[in-house]
Coordinates of C-alpha atoms in Angstrom, one line a residue:
M1 CA -36.5 -22.7 -4.5
H2 CA -37.7 -22.0 -0.9
H3 CA -40.4 -19.3 -0.8
S4 CA -41.2 -17.8 2.6
A5 CA -44.9 -18.1 3.4
P6 CA -47.0 -14.9 2.9
A7 CA -47.5 -12.9 6.1
P8 CA -50.7 -14.0 7.9
V9 CA -53.8 -12.0 7.2
L10 CA -54.5 -9.7 10.1
L11 CA -58.3 -9.9 11.0
V12 CA -59.3 -7.1 13.3
I13 CA -62.4 -8.1 15.3
A14 CA -64.5 -5.2 16.6
H15 CA -67.5 -5.4 18.9
G16 CA -69.9 -3.7 16.6
S17 CA -72.6 -1.3 17.7
R18 CA -75.9 0.2 16.6
D19 CA -74.1 3.6 16.8
P20 CA -72.8 4.3 13.2
R21 CA -69.8 6.3 14.7
H22 CA -68.4 3.0 16.0
A23 CA -67.9 1.3 12.7
A24 CA -66.6 4.5 11.1
T25 CA -63.9 4.8 13.8
V26 CA -62.9 1.1 13.4
H27 CA -62.5 1.6 9.7
A28 CA -60.5 4.7 10.2
L29 CA -58.2 2.8 12.6
V30 CA -57.8 0.0 10.1
R31 CA -56.8 2.5 7.4
E32 CA -54.1 3.9 9.7
V33 CA -52.9 0.3 10.3
R34 CA -52.7 -0.3 6.6
A35 CA -50.8 3.0 6.1
Q36 CA -48.3 2.0 8.7
R37 CA -47.8 -1.5 7.3
P38 CA -48.7 -1.7 3.6
G39 CA -47.3 -5.2 3.3
V40 CA -49.8 -6.8 5.5
R41 CA -53.4 -7.6 4.4
V42 CA -55.9 -6.3 7.0
E43 CA -59.5 -7.3 7.1
T44 CA -62.2 -6.1 9.5
A45 CA -65.1 -8.1 11.1
F46 CA -67.7 -7.4 13.8
L47 CA -69.1 -9.6 16.5
D48 CA -72.5 -8.0 16.4
F49 CA -74.7 -5.3 14.8
N50 CA -72.4 -4.6 11.9
V51 CA -71.3 -6.6 8.8
P52 CA -69.2 -8.4 7.8
S53 CA -69.4 -11.0 10.5
V54 CA -66.3 -12.8 11.8
N55 CA -67.6 -16.1 10.2
G56 CA -68.3 -14.4 6.9
V57 CA -64.8 -13.1 6.6
L58 CA -63.2 -16.3 7.7
E59 CA -65.3 -18.3 5.2
S60 CA -64.2 -15.9 2.3
L61 CA -60.6 -16.1 3.3
A62 CA -60.7 -20.0 3.3
V63 CA -62.4 -20.0 -0.1
E64 CA -59.6 -17.7 -1.4
G65 CA -57.0 -20.2 -0.2
V66 CA -55.6 -18.1 2.7
R67 CA -53.9 -20.4 5.3
D68 CA -52.8 -18.2 8.2
V69 CA -54.8 -15.6 10.1
V70 CA -54.0 -13.6 13.1
A71 CA -57.3 -12.6 14.8
L72 CA -56.9 -9.5 16.8
P73 CA -59.6 -8.4 19.3
L74 CA -60.1 -4.7 19.2
L75 CA -60.3 -4.5 23.0
L76 CA -58.3 -2.6 25.6
T77 CA -58.7 -5.1 28.4
R78 CA -58.9 -8.8 28.7
A79 CA -62.5 -8.9 29.7
F80 CA -65.4 -11.2 28.7
H81 CA -65.1 -10.9 24.9
A82 CA -61.5 -11.7 24.8
K83 CA -61.9 -14.7 27.1
A84 CA -65.1 -16.2 25.9
D85 CA -66.9 -14.7 22.9
I86 CA -64.1 -14.4 20.5
P87 CA -62.5 -17.8 21.1
A88 CA -66.0 -19.3 20.6
V89 CA -66.4 -17.6 17.3
L90 CA -63.0 -18.6 16.1
R91 CA -63.6 -22.2 17.0
E92 CA -66.4 -22.3 14.2
A93 CA -63.9 -21.2 11.6
P94 CA -63.2 -23.3 8.5
R95 CA -60.9 -26.2 9.3
R96 CA -58.2 -25.3 6.7
L97 CA -57.4 -21.9 8.3
R98 CA -54.7 -21.7 11.0
I99 CA -55.9 -19.0 13.3
R100 CA -53.9 -17.4 16.1
Q101 CA -55.6 -15.1 18.6
A102 CA -53.5 -12.0 19.3
G103 CA -53.5 -10.3 22.7
V104 CA -55.7 -7.4 23.5
L105 CA -54.3 -3.9 23.0
G106 CA -53.9 -2.8 26.6
P107 CA -52.1 -2.1 28.7
S108 CA -49.3 -0.4 26.7
P109 CA -47.2 2.8 27.2
L110 CA -48.2 3.6 23.6
L111 CA -51.8 3.8 24.6
V112 CA -51.0 6.2 27.4
S113 CA -49.1 8.3 24.9
A114 CA -52.3 8.3 22.8
L115 CA -54.4 9.4 25.8
E116 CA -52.0 12.4 26.4
R117 CA -52.1 13.2 22.6
R118 CA -55.9 13.4 22.8
L119 CA -55.8 15.7 25.9
Y120 CA -53.3 18.1 24.2
E121 CA -55.4 18.0 21.1
A122 CA -58.4 19.0 23.2
G123 CA -56.5 22.1 24.4
L124 CA -54.6 21.1 27.5
D125 CA -51.1 22.7 27.6
P126 CA -48.3 20.3 28.4
A127 CA -46.9 22.9 30.8
D128 CA -50.1 22.5 32.9
K129 CA -49.5 18.8 33.6
P130 CA -48.2 19.2 37.2
T131 CA -51.4 21.3 38.2
T132 CA -53.9 19.0 36.3
G133 CA -55.7 16.1 37.7
V134 CA -56.8 13.4 35.1
V135 CA -59.8 11.1 35.2
L136 CA -58.8 7.9 33.4
A137 CA -62.4 7.1 32.2
S138 CA -63.0 3.5 31.1
A139 CA -66.2 1.9 29.8
G140 CA -66.2 -0.4 32.8
S141 CA -66.3 -4.1 33.3
S142 CA -67.7 -6.7 35.7
D143 CA -64.3 -8.4 35.4
P144 CA -62.1 -7.7 38.5
E145 CA -59.0 -8.3 36.4
A146 CA -60.0 -5.6 33.9
I147 CA -60.7 -3.1 36.8
A148 CA -57.4 -3.8 38.5
V149 CA -55.6 -3.1 35.2
I150 CA -57.3 0.3 34.8
A151 CA -56.3 1.2 38.4
E152 CA -52.7 0.2 37.7
I153 CA -52.6 2.3 34.5
A154 CA -53.9 5.3 36.5
R155 CA -51.2 4.7 39.2
E156 CA -48.4 4.5 36.7
W157 CA -49.6 7.5 34.6
R158 CA -49.7 9.6 37.8
H159 CA -45.9 9.1 38.1
T160 CA -45.3 10.9 34.8
G161 CA -46.0 14.2 36.5
W162 CA -49.8 14.8 36.8
C163 CA -51.3 16.4 39.9
A164 CA -53.2 13.2 40.3
V165 CA -54.9 10.5 38.2
R166 CA -58.1 8.7 39.1
P167 CA -59.8 5.8 37.4
A168 CA -63.5 6.0 36.7
F169 CA -66.0 3.7 35.0
A170 CA -69.1 4.3 32.8
S171 CA -70.7 1.1 33.8
A172 CA -70.4 -2.0 36.1
S173 CA -68.2 -0.5 38.7
L174 CA -67.5 2.8 40.6
P175 CA -66.6 5.6 40.7
R176 CA -68.4 7.3 37.9
T177 CA -66.6 10.0 35.9
E178 CA -68.4 13.0 37.6
E179 CA -67.4 11.6 41.1
A180 CA -63.8 11.3 40.0
V181 CA -63.9 14.9 38.6
R182 CA -65.3 16.1 42.0
E183 CA -62.6 14.2 43.9
L184 CA -59.8 15.8 41.9
R185 CA -61.2 19.2 42.5
D186 CA -61.4 18.4 46.2
L187 CA -57.7 17.4 46.1
G188 CA -56.9 20.9 44.9
C189 CA -55.8 20.2 41.4
E190 CA -56.1 23.5 39.5
R191 CA -57.8 21.9 36.5
V192 CA -59.4 18.6 35.7
A193 CA -59.1 16.7 32.4
V194 CA -61.1 13.6 31.4
A195 CA -59.3 11.1 29.3
P196 CA -61.7 8.5 27.8
Y197 CA -59.8 5.1 27.7
V198 CA -62.1 3.8 25.0
L199 CA -61.5 3.0 21.3
A200 CA -64.6 4.2 19.6
P201 CA -67.6 6.4 20.2
G202 CA -70.9 4.9 21.6
R203 CA -73.3 4.8 24.5
L204 CA -70.7 4.4 27.3
P205 CA -68.3 7.0 25.8
D206 CA -71.3 9.4 25.6
R207 CA -71.9 8.7 29.3
I208 CA -68.2 9.5 30.0
A209 CA -68.6 12.8 28.1
A210 CA -71.8 13.6 30.1
G211 CA -69.9 13.0 33.3
A212 CA -67.1 15.3 32.2
A213 CA -69.5 18.3 32.2
D214 CA -67.6 19.9 35.1
A215 CA -64.1 19.1 33.9
D216 CA -62.0 21.7 32.1
V217 CA -60.8 19.4 29.3
L218 CA -62.4 16.3 27.7
G219 CA -60.2 14.3 25.4
D220 CA -61.5 12.5 22.3
V221 CA -61.7 8.7 22.1
L222 CA -58.5 6.9 21.1
G223 CA -59.8 6.0 17.7
A224 CA -57.4 6.0 14.8
A225 CA -54.5 7.5 16.8
P226 CA -51.2 6.4 15.3
E227 CA -50.1 5.0 18.6
V228 CA -53.2 2.7 18.7
A229 CA -52.3 1.4 15.2
R230 CA -48.7 0.8 16.3
V231 CA -49.9 -1.3 19.3
L232 CA -52.2 -3.3 17.1
L233 CA -49.3 -4.1 14.8
R234 CA -47.1 -5.1 17.7
R235 CA -49.7 -7.6 18.9
Y236 CA -50.1 -8.9 15.3
E237 CA -46.3 -9.4 15.1
A238 CA -46.1 -11.1 18.5
A239 CA -48.8 -13.5 17.4
S240 CA -47.2 -14.1 14.0
V241 CA -43.9 -14.9 15.6
R242 CA -45.6 -17.5 17.9
E243 CA -47.1 -19.0 14.7
L244 CA -43.7 -19.3 13.1
L245 CA -42.2 -20.8 16.3
A246 CA -45.1 -23.3 16.5
V247 CA -44.7 -24.3 12.8
G248 CA -40.9 -24.6 13.2
A249 CA -41.2 -26.7 16.4

């Protein structure tokens, strides 16, 4: 009889942080992923500061006899970690594992839906959209590709009916959140909302929150939003399909 191979294990790779809210949020998101797709085994690992480490989880999976793993970087943009750090860590994995690196989460219309969900949960009324300016506040990156993607998301989001949308960055590039808030006021938007385009709490999201002091609404981080879990599963599926095609080739 021909048995189909078990679905690859989904290994969610988070950055890790000294801030305990980071790991707590990652684990909440992974619980949401498991709830949406009970048939898939999901493991979590961290690059830094938290355990288990990526190597530790991969070693355990290999010892257990797992063959296929889809490694998914818990990142919104294809910046340094996705391009350098994570591939380097995966190269040290036990030989018997077949590992596919899935794409980063963003950009995706589902993430924009999650950003809107967080603004409405924070008290913004959907009817106020045309008179509200939004700051799309990202952690920031020294990678020009990542910056360009954030600017593009802001442009596209603006077309869904906001007064205006401006990108801002908590580090590495300008403008800062507070400058973007001021700019939207000067444009004449009746109210200003700050939407943190970040997955988990930490130092940079705290900086975004501080910069939102003069805004009317501050959304929460994306965290365990159901849309984020859905994007994650889509990236996993796309990588799994590539695996099957590669095996079948």
